[in-house]
Amino acid sequence: MHRFCRAAAILLLACLAAAAEPADWIIRARYVLTMNPQRRIIENGAVAIGGDSILAVGAAAEIANRYTAQHTLDRPDALIMPGMIDTHTHAAMSLFRAMADDKRLQDWLSNYIFPAESKNVNPDFVKWGTELACLEMSLAGITTYTDMYYFEDTVAAATKRAGLRGVLGQSVIGFPAPDYKTWKEAIAGAERYIRNYKSDPLIVPAVAPHAIYTTPDEALVAAHRLAIKYHVPLLIHLSETKKEVDDAVAKRHVTPPEALANLGVLDGRVVAAHCVWLNERDIQILKNHSTGVAHCPSSNMKLASGIAPVTAMLQEGLNVGLGNDGFAGGNDTADLMSEMNIAAKLQKVARMDPEVLPAEQVVEMATIRGARVLGLDKEIGSLEAGKRADLITLSLTPPNAIPIYNVYSQVAYASRAADVQDVFVNGRLIVSNRRMLTLNQQEIYAHIRAWQSRIEATLAQTAH
Amino acid sequence: MHRFCRAAAILLLACLAAAAEPADWIIRARYVLTMNPQRRIIENGAVAIGGDSILAVGAAAEIANRYTAQHTLDRPDALIMPGMIDTHTHAAMSLFRAMADDKRLQDWLSNYIFPAESKNVNPDFVKWGTELACLEMSLAGITTYTDMYYFEDTVAAATKRAGLRGVLGQSVIGFPAPDYKTWKEAIAGAERYIRNYKSDPLIVPAVAPHAIYTTPDEALVAAHRLAIKYHVPLLIHLSETKKEVDDAVAKRHVTPPEALANLGVLDGRVVAAHCVWLNERDIQILKNHSTGVAHCPSSNMKLASGIAPVTAMLQEGLNVGLGNDGFAGGNDTADLMSEMNIAAKLQKVARMDPEVLPAEQVVEMATIRGARVLGLDKEIGSLEAGKRADLITLSLTPPNAIPIYNVYSQVAYASRAADVQDVFVNGRLIVSNRRMLTLNQQEIYAHIRAWQSRIEATLAQTAH
């Protein structure tokens, strides 16, 4: 009888196993924060991954019944959430981290950053600076980032080595840049770069005219033409400082968003970083053009740019994501957990209302809204079957995660980037138990140290 | 000849060893950030500890020559700095962490915190809540904290178990509290508590009248009399919200600092938390009384209290430290690294000037200025011979610490609480390589989970 039962049980298991669908990974955790349209939070949940995609999200028992996985990851003391999405940064500037803080923007740019960039930025600088940034972003649970810099093909190659997803914009600017001496060369270079990466599974190539005050209208229009031709995002700094707006109004008699709209540049997939100084009309213009907004609270505070009207933008239905704007000047780390925390708190004190920008909304900004900003919400930003498998586990064992009454509050206010334990991008495990699997940390550090010596030597040559 | 040289060398070493003074610890690191009056930063530096005190701080080679240590700690990839000093918090409220966020202060207090406190706060609650907070604070590099809560003798016992230094204030309030039904009983209880802990090496007992709007004038005066009698600090919330100031002006025709000054309460060692709504006269009043100010930027932002005039206070020479104001409502974690970062950025954007409150100044607020706020700057706040050995090591191996151009900027803007590696308090190693040596994490977590269930049950009974 006993023997018969055992045989029957084995048979049953075999039948179930035969019926179960194959998966590459099953990841189980105490909570799954899906950020799906119903904002479902699953206690004792699991995610099944096949190839680059999410096969299913559900109760752990249900997923275990339905799938047989090649690999499993059990995190009973962790939370699974979508990988965070950074909608604005400058990765390679990690080499200038905290180099010249507490300065006025013009002093910082003219006496530190521009001299340091003109003397140092080349493909090797961009390669190692980007690898360092990718290492830091991965360990902090950022799975997609949005970049504006030079030698963007080098940025793309480094990002692919890391295994991160990137919306990477080749800069176009109205003065000689480290990579292209004229904006026309930059446009031609951007086109070559976009063609190279147009079908890449991880890289969304983009064109990035710097801003209306640094890039001639002709160049803005040419960049826009390129974005439309290849249906890629156009990334731009917009209404970051009061000076930018005052100058535009003095010179053009219109605000920066109006100027861009008049040039036709807002049609298509545009991501506007900062948007600190918007009036109500500007907000309507951005809304009418479905322009995505990258809100960068740390940077806006540190550079004393101002406080963006995030609550008003969200009320009008704009897509607003979070941007780290690293790694020098604006922000010195890649930390969207901290950015969520600061974004929520900054709006509350600016509006003198503790109810605005609640926890769930800033978690949205770091995930699904960020995906919408980039026009990638069909692929990423939430944990739903069919989407790309970009997800992280967040450890709930440190004392700052005990007790938990509300998962959104925990994520927005109490958890920290250092609590990120595992990171999957496009179905691939790139961080396992806080260890980066794809990049060689020691090699990166050795190159960064060598670059630091060179940068310090060039700074010493510049009289401050 | 060769043999002769070797013998001579051995003899020389023996002489040197005989001449060397004994030390309990020598800790070596890549940098020592002393925060001494000269603000010396020592590359390849070391600290020698004997008993509870710092024997010497200097170049690693010099310290090695001068001392023979029982224990050595080598951290070639870390920075040694003074332990951070939290000038205002509520430790046991860790049990309410992120329980009810994004609420208006009155809603939060009346519908969540007061019901939860009246039904739950007892010595067992305070014991485990404080132990959890001490665990988190220790791991985050906070070596001294300032508390205002109930059952403060229980807080003191938990703090001693952790091995932390605490300025711990017994609450006095004008309505029935969990520990004492009347303010008169609270004053009598505070006196017993102060006598018990008056000579403790780690605990500075204090009396903590809650605020002028919750504590009758008679109780404020009685609390002050106690503080003067025993020469202990008096801790109070002051000018936290505009309403507090408006109400005081309506009722008393003076601002809260004036009201306290008129009552004589500002004489002696007073630590005033928040000080958000001060006019110029208020700042002069606090200056004339050498009142210490605990600035709590995260809390002031999250509760939409406002932005404290920190730059103006510092310009007037006031002692302003940082307060975490945790662990529920105002802030959900114990993280003074983050508080430094936010404090600096908040002043910059509030003043629209990126040069105000630079990195070095916020590091001062978290260390030596915090010590001055508490009247403990002869004992703690900097690494100098003769001071208590309260110090931490901060790992420089994570990618957010590569490269380093400026140590103050690194600490204020780029390092994170999770980078804290070792913690010494009063000469005792309480955190070693991120592991707490003094408290039992699993035991604490088990008690916290049990308490969470009870708290959730009482919340369910309260109609919201």
CSV table of C-alpha atoms in Angstrom, one decimal, chain B residues 43-347:
chain,number,residue,atom,x,y,z
B,43,GLU,CA,46.2,60.3,3.7
B,44,ASN,CA,47.4,56.9,4.9
B,45,GLY,CA,46.5,57.8,8.4
B,46,ALA,CA,45.8,55.9,11.6
B,47,VAL,CA,44.1,56.3,14.9
B,48,ALA,CA,45.3,54.8,18.2
B,49,ILE,CA,42.8,54.0,20.9
B,50,GLY,CA,43.4,53.3,24.6
B,51,GLY,CA,40.4,52.3,26.7
B,52,ASP,CA,37.5,54.6,25.8
B,53,SER,CA,39.7,57.3,24.4
B,54,ILE,CA,41.7,58.4,21.3
B,55,LEU,CA,45.4,58.3,22.1
B,56,ALA,CA,46.6,59.8,18.9
B,57,VAL,CA,45.7,60.6,15.3
B,58,GLY,CA,48.4,60.8,12.6
B,59,ALA,CA,50.3,59.4,9.7
B,60,ALA,CA,50.0,55.5,9.8
B,61,ALA,CA,53.8,55.2,10.0
B,62,GLU,CA,54.1,57.6,12.9
B,63,ILE,CA,51.3,55.9,14.8
B,64,ALA,CA,52.9,52.5,14.1
B,65,ASN,CA,56.2,53.7,15.6
B,66,ARG,CA,54.7,55.2,18.6
B,67,TYR,CA,52.2,52.5,19.7
B,68,THR,CA,52.1,48.8,20.1
B,69,ALA,CA,48.5,47.7,19.8
B,70,GLN,CA,46.7,44.7,21.1
B,71,HIS,CA,44.3,44.8,18.1
B,72,THR,CA,44.8,46.3,14.6
B,73,LEU,CA,42.3,47.0,11.9
B,74,ASP,CA,43.7,47.7,8.5
B,75,ARG,CA,41.3,49.4,6.0
B,76,PRO,CA,43.5,50.5,3.1
B,77,ASP,CA,40.3,51.1,1.0
B,78,ALA,CA,38.4,53.0,3.6
B,79,LEU,CA,38.1,56.4,5.3
B,80,ILE,CA,38.0,56.9,9.0
B,81,MET,CA,35.8,59.7,10.3
B,82,PRO,CA,34.1,60.7,13.5
B,83,GLY,CA,31.0,58.7,14.2
B,84,MET,CA,27.9,60.7,13.1
B,85,ILE,CA,25.8,62.5,15.7
B,86,ASP,CA,22.0,62.5,15.4
B,87,THR,CA,20.6,65.5,17.3
B,88,HIS,CA,16.9,64.6,17.1
B,89,THR,CA,15.0,61.3,16.8
B,90,HIS,CA,12.4,59.0,18.3
B,91,ALA,CA,14.1,55.6,18.2
B,92,ALA,CA,11.3,53.3,19.4
B,93,MET,CA,9.0,54.6,16.6
B,94,SER,CA,10.9,52.3,14.3
B,95,LEU,CA,8.0,50.0,15.1
B,96,PHE,CA,5.7,52.4,13.1
B,97,ARG,CA,8.2,52.7,10.2
B,98,ALA,CA,6.4,53.8,7.0
B,99,MET,CA,3.1,52.8,8.6
B,100,ALA,CA,1.1,55.9,7.5
B,101,ASP,CA,2.9,58.1,5.0
B,102,ASP,CA,1.8,61.0,2.8
B,103,LYS,CA,-0.7,62.2,5.4
B,104,ARG,CA,-1.4,65.6,6.9
B,105,LEU,CA,0.2,66.0,10.3
B,106,GLN,CA,-3.1,66.2,12.2
B,107,ASP,CA,-4.6,63.2,10.3
B,108,TRP,CA,-1.4,61.3,10.9
B,109,LEU,CA,-1.3,62.1,14.6
B,110,SER,CA,-5.0,61.8,15.4
B,111,ASN,CA,-5.9,58.8,13.3
B,112,TYR,CA,-2.7,56.7,13.2
B,113,ILE,CA,0.0,57.6,15.7
B,114,PHE,CA,-1.8,58.6,18.8
B,115,PRO,CA,-4.2,55.6,18.7
B,116,ALA,CA,-1.4,53.3,17.8
B,117,GLU,CA,0.7,54.7,20.7
B,118,SER,CA,-2.0,54.8,23.3
B,119,LYS,CA,-2.8,51.1,22.6
B,120,ASN,CA,0.7,49.8,22.2
B,121,VAL,CA,3.5,51.8,23.8
B,122,ASN,CA,4.8,50.0,26.9
B,123,PRO,CA,8.3,49.1,28.1
B,124,ASP,CA,8.4,46.0,25.9
B,125,PHE,CA,7.4,48.1,22.8
B,126,VAL,CA,10.1,50.7,23.7
B,127,LYS,CA,12.7,48.0,24.3
B,128,TRP,CA,12.4,46.3,21.0
B,129,GLY,CA,11.7,49.4,19.0
B,130,THR,CA,14.8,51.0,20.4
B,131,GLU,CA,16.9,47.9,19.8
B,132,LEU,CA,15.8,47.8,16.2
B,133,ALA,CA,16.6,51.5,15.8
B,134,CYS,CA,20.0,51.1,17.5
B,135,LEU,CA,20.8,48.2,15.2
B,136,GLU,CA,20.0,50.4,12.2
B,137,MET,CA,21.7,53.5,13.5
B,138,SER,CA,24.9,51.6,14.4
B,139,LEU,CA,25.1,49.9,10.9
B,140,ALA,CA,24.6,53.4,9.4
B,141,GLY,CA,27.5,54.9,11.3
B,142,ILE,CA,25.6,56.9,13.9
B,143,THR,CA,27.5,56.7,17.2
B,144,THR,CA,25.5,59.3,19.2
B,145,TYR,CA,21.8,59.9,19.0
B,146,THR,CA,19.4,62.2,20.7
B,147,ASP,CA,16.0,60.7,21.7
B,148,MET,CA,12.6,62.1,22.8
B,149,TYR,CA,10.2,59.4,23.8
B,150,TYR,CA,8.5,57.5,26.7
B,151,PHE,CA,9.9,55.0,29.2
B,152,GLU,CA,13.3,56.7,28.6
B,153,ASP,CA,15.0,54.4,31.2
B,154,THR,CA,14.1,51.5,28.9
B,155,VAL,CA,15.5,53.4,26.0
B,156,ALA,CA,18.7,54.0,28.0
B,157,ALA,CA,19.0,50.3,28.8
B,158,ALA,CA,18.6,49.3,25.2
B,159,THR,CA,21.1,51.9,24.1
B,160,LYS,CA,23.7,50.6,26.5
B,161,ARG,CA,23.1,47.1,25.3
B,162,ALA,CA,23.8,48.3,21.8
B,163,GLY,CA,26.9,50.1,23.0
B,164,LEU,CA,25.8,53.4,21.5
B,165,ARG,CA,26.1,56.8,23.0
B,166,GLY,CA,22.7,58.5,23.7
B,167,VAL,CA,21.4,61.9,24.8
B,168,LEU,CA,18.1,60.5,25.9
B,169,GLY,CA,15.2,62.7,26.9
B,170,GLN,CA,12.3,61.6,29.1
B,171,SER,CA,9.1,63.2,27.5
B,172,VAL,CA,7.0,65.6,29.5
B,173,ILE,CA,3.7,66.4,27.9
B,174,GLY,CA,0.4,68.0,29.0
B,175,PHE,CA,-1.8,65.0,28.4
B,176,PRO,CA,-1.8,61.4,29.6
B,177,ALA,CA,1.2,59.7,28.0
B,178,PRO,CA,1.9,55.9,27.8
B,179,ASP,CA,4.3,56.1,30.8
B,180,TYR,CA,3.0,58.9,33.0
B,181,LYS,CA,-0.6,60.1,33.3
B,182,THR,CA,0.3,63.7,34.3
B,183,TRP,CA,3.2,66.0,33.6
B,184,LYS,CA,3.9,66.2,37.3
B,185,GLU,CA,4.4,62.4,37.4
B,186,ALA,CA,6.6,62.7,34.3
B,187,ILE,CA,8.8,65.3,36.0
B,188,ALA,CA,9.2,63.1,39.0
B,189,GLY,CA,9.9,60.1,36.7
B,190,ALA,CA,12.4,62.2,34.7
B,191,GLU,CA,14.2,63.1,38.0
B,192,ARG,CA,14.5,59.4,39.0
B,193,TYR,CA,15.8,58.5,35.5
B,194,ILE,CA,18.3,61.4,35.4
B,195,ARG,CA,19.7,60.4,38.8
B,196,ASN,CA,20.1,56.8,37.7
B,197,TYR,CA,22.0,57.7,34.6
B,198,LYS,CA,23.8,60.9,35.6
B,199,SER,CA,27.3,59.2,35.7
B,200,ASP,CA,26.9,56.8,32.9
B,201,PRO,CA,29.8,56.7,30.4
B,202,LEU,CA,27.4,56.3,27.4
B,203,ILE,CA,24.1,57.9,28.4
B,204,VAL,CA,23.5,61.6,28.9
B,205,PRO,CA,20.1,61.7,30.5
B,206,ALA,CA,17.9,64.6,29.5
B,207,VAL,CA,14.4,66.0,30.1
B,208,ALA,CA,12.2,66.5,27.0
B,209,PRO,CA,9.1,68.8,27.3
B,210,HIS,CA,7.4,68.0,24.0
B,211,ALA,CA,6.7,71.6,22.7
B,212,ILE,CA,5.1,74.8,23.9
B,213,TYR,CA,1.8,73.9,22.3
B,214,THR,CA,1.5,70.5,24.0
B,215,THR,CA,3.1,71.2,27.4
B,216,PRO,CA,1.8,73.7,29.9
B,217,ASP,CA,4.1,76.6,30.9
B,218,GLU,CA,4.2,75.3,34.4
B,219,ALA,CA,5.5,72.0,33.1
B,220,LEU,CA,8.1,73.7,30.8
B,221,VAL,CA,9.4,75.6,33.8
B,222,ALA,CA,9.5,72.5,36.0
B,223,ALA,CA,11.4,70.6,33.2
B,224,HIS,CA,13.8,73.5,32.9
B,225,ARG,CA,14.4,73.5,36.7
B,226,LEU,CA,15.3,69.8,36.5
B,227,ALA,CA,17.7,70.4,33.6
B,228,ILE,CA,19.5,73.2,35.5
B,229,LYS,CA,19.5,71.2,38.8
B,230,TYR,CA,21.3,68.2,37.2
B,231,HIS,CA,23.1,70.2,34.4
B,232,VAL,CA,21.5,68.0,31.8
B,233,PRO,CA,20.1,68.9,28.3
B,234,LEU,CA,16.6,70.0,27.8
B,235,LEU,CA,15.2,68.8,24.5
B,236,ILE,CA,12.2,70.4,22.8
B,237,HIS,CA,10.4,70.7,19.5
B,238,LEU,CA,10.5,74.4,18.5
B,239,SER,CA,8.8,76.4,15.7
B,240,GLU,CA,8.4,73.3,13.6
B,241,THR,CA,5.2,74.4,11.7
B,242,LYS,CA,3.8,77.8,10.8
B,243,LYS,CA,0.7,76.9,12.8
B,244,GLU,CA,2.8,76.5,15.9
B,245,VAL,CA,4.1,80.0,15.4
B,246,ASP,CA,0.8,81.5,14.4
B,247,ASP,CA,-1.0,80.0,17.4
B,248,ALA,CA,1.8,81.2,19.8
B,249,VAL,CA,1.6,84.7,18.4
B,250,ALA,CA,-2.3,84.7,18.6
B,251,LYS,CA,-2.3,83.4,22.1
B,252,ARG,CA,0.9,84.8,23.7
B,253,HIS,CA,1.7,87.7,21.3
B,254,VAL,CA,5.2,86.3,21.0
B,255,THR,CA,6.9,83.7,18.9
B,256,PRO,CA,7.8,80.3,20.4
B,257,PRO,CA,11.5,81.1,21.0
B,258,GLU,CA,10.4,84.4,22.7
B,259,ALA,CA,7.9,82.5,24.8
B,260,LEU,CA,10.6,80.1,25.9
B,261,ALA,CA,13.0,82.9,26.6
B,262,ASN,CA,10.4,84.7,28.7
B,263,LEU,CA,9.8,81.6,30.7
B,264,GLY,CA,13.6,81.3,31.3
B,265,VAL,CA,13.6,77.9,29.7
B,266,LEU,CA,16.3,78.8,27.1
B,267,ASP,CA,19.0,79.2,29.9
B,268,GLY,CA,21.3,76.2,30.1
B,269,ARG,CA,21.8,73.3,27.7
B,270,VAL,CA,18.8,73.5,25.3
B,271,VAL,CA,18.5,71.5,22.1
B,272,ALA,CA,15.6,72.8,19.9
B,273,ALA,CA,14.5,70.5,17.1
B,274,HIS,CA,13.3,71.8,13.7
B,275,CYS,CA,13.4,75.7,14.1
B,276,VAL,CA,11.8,76.0,10.6
B,277,TRP,CA,9.8,79.2,11.2
B,278,LEU,CA,12.3,81.6,12.8
B,279,ASN,CA,12.4,85.3,12.2
B,280,GLU,CA,15.7,87.3,12.6
B,281,ARG,CA,14.8,88.2,16.2
B,282,ASP,CA,14.2,84.5,17.0
B,283,ILE,CA,17.7,83.6,15.6
B,284,GLN,CA,19.2,86.3,17.8
B,285,ILE,CA,17.3,84.9,20.8
B,286,LEU,CA,18.6,81.4,20.2
B,287,LYS,CA,22.1,82.8,19.6
B,288,ASN,CA,22.1,84.8,22.9
B,289,HIS,CA,21.1,81.6,24.8
B,290,SER,CA,23.6,79.4,22.9
B,291,THR,CA,20.6,77.1,22.1
B,292,GLY,CA,21.6,74.1,19.9
B,293,VAL,CA,19.4,73.5,16.8
B,294,ALA,CA,18.6,70.1,15.4
B,295,HIS,CA,17.9,70.6,11.7
B,296,CYS,CA,15.7,67.8,10.3
B,297,PRO,CA,15.5,68.4,6.5
B,298,SER,CA,13.9,65.1,5.5
B,299,SER,CA,11.2,65.3,8.1
B,300,ASN,CA,10.5,69.0,7.3
B,301,MET,CA,10.1,68.1,3.6
B,302,LYS,CA,8.0,65.0,4.1
B,303,LEU,CA,5.6,66.6,6.6
B,304,ALA,CA,5.6,69.8,4.5
B,305,SER,CA,6.6,71.7,7.6
B,306,GLY,CA,8.8,74.1,5.6
B,307,ILE,CA,12.5,74.9,5.0
B,308,ALA,CA,14.5,75.9,8.0
B,309,PRO,CA,16.8,79.0,7.5
B,310,VAL,CA,19.9,77.0,8.1
B,311,THR,CA,22.2,79.3,6.2
B,312,ALA,CA,21.1,82.3,8.2
B,313,MET,CA,21.5,80.4,11.4
B,314,LEU,CA,25.0,79.3,10.6
B,315,GLN,CA,25.9,82.8,9.4
B,316,GLU,CA,24.9,84.0,12.9
B,317,GLY,CA,27.1,81.4,14.5
B,318,LEU,CA,24.4,79.2,15.9
B,319,ASN,CA,25.2,75.6,16.4
B,320,VAL,CA,23.1,73.6,14.0
B,321,GLY,CA,23.3,69.8,13.8
B,322,LEU,CA,21.4,67.2,11.8
B,323,GLY,CA,18.4,65.2,13.1
B,324,ASN,CA,16.9,62.2,11.5
B,325,ASP,CA,13.6,62.6,13.2
B,326,GLY,CA,12.8,59.0,12.6
B,327,PHE,CA,11.4,56.5,12.3
B,328,ALA,CA,7.8,57.1,11.4
B,329,GLY,CA,6.1,60.0,9.7
B,330,GLY,CA,9.0,62.4,9.4
B,331,ASN,CA,11.6,59.9,8.2
B,332,ASP,CA,11.5,56.2,7.8
B,333,THR,CA,15.2,55.3,8.1
B,334,ALA,CA,18.2,56.3,10.3
B,335,ASP,CA,20.5,57.7,7.7
B,336,LEU,CA,22.6,60.8,8.4
B,337,MET,CA,24.6,60.3,5.2
B,338,SER,CA,21.4,60.9,3.3
B,339,GLU,CA,20.5,63.7,5.7
B,340,MET,CA,23.8,65.5,4.9
B,341,ASN,CA,23.1,65.2,1.2
B,342,ILE,CA,19.5,66.4,1.4
B,343,ALA,CA,20.4,69.2,3.9
B,344,ALA,CA,22.9,70.6,1.5
B,345,LYS,CA,20.7,70.3,-1.6
B,346,LEU,CA,17.6,71.8,0.1
B,347,GLN,CA,19.4,74.9,1.2
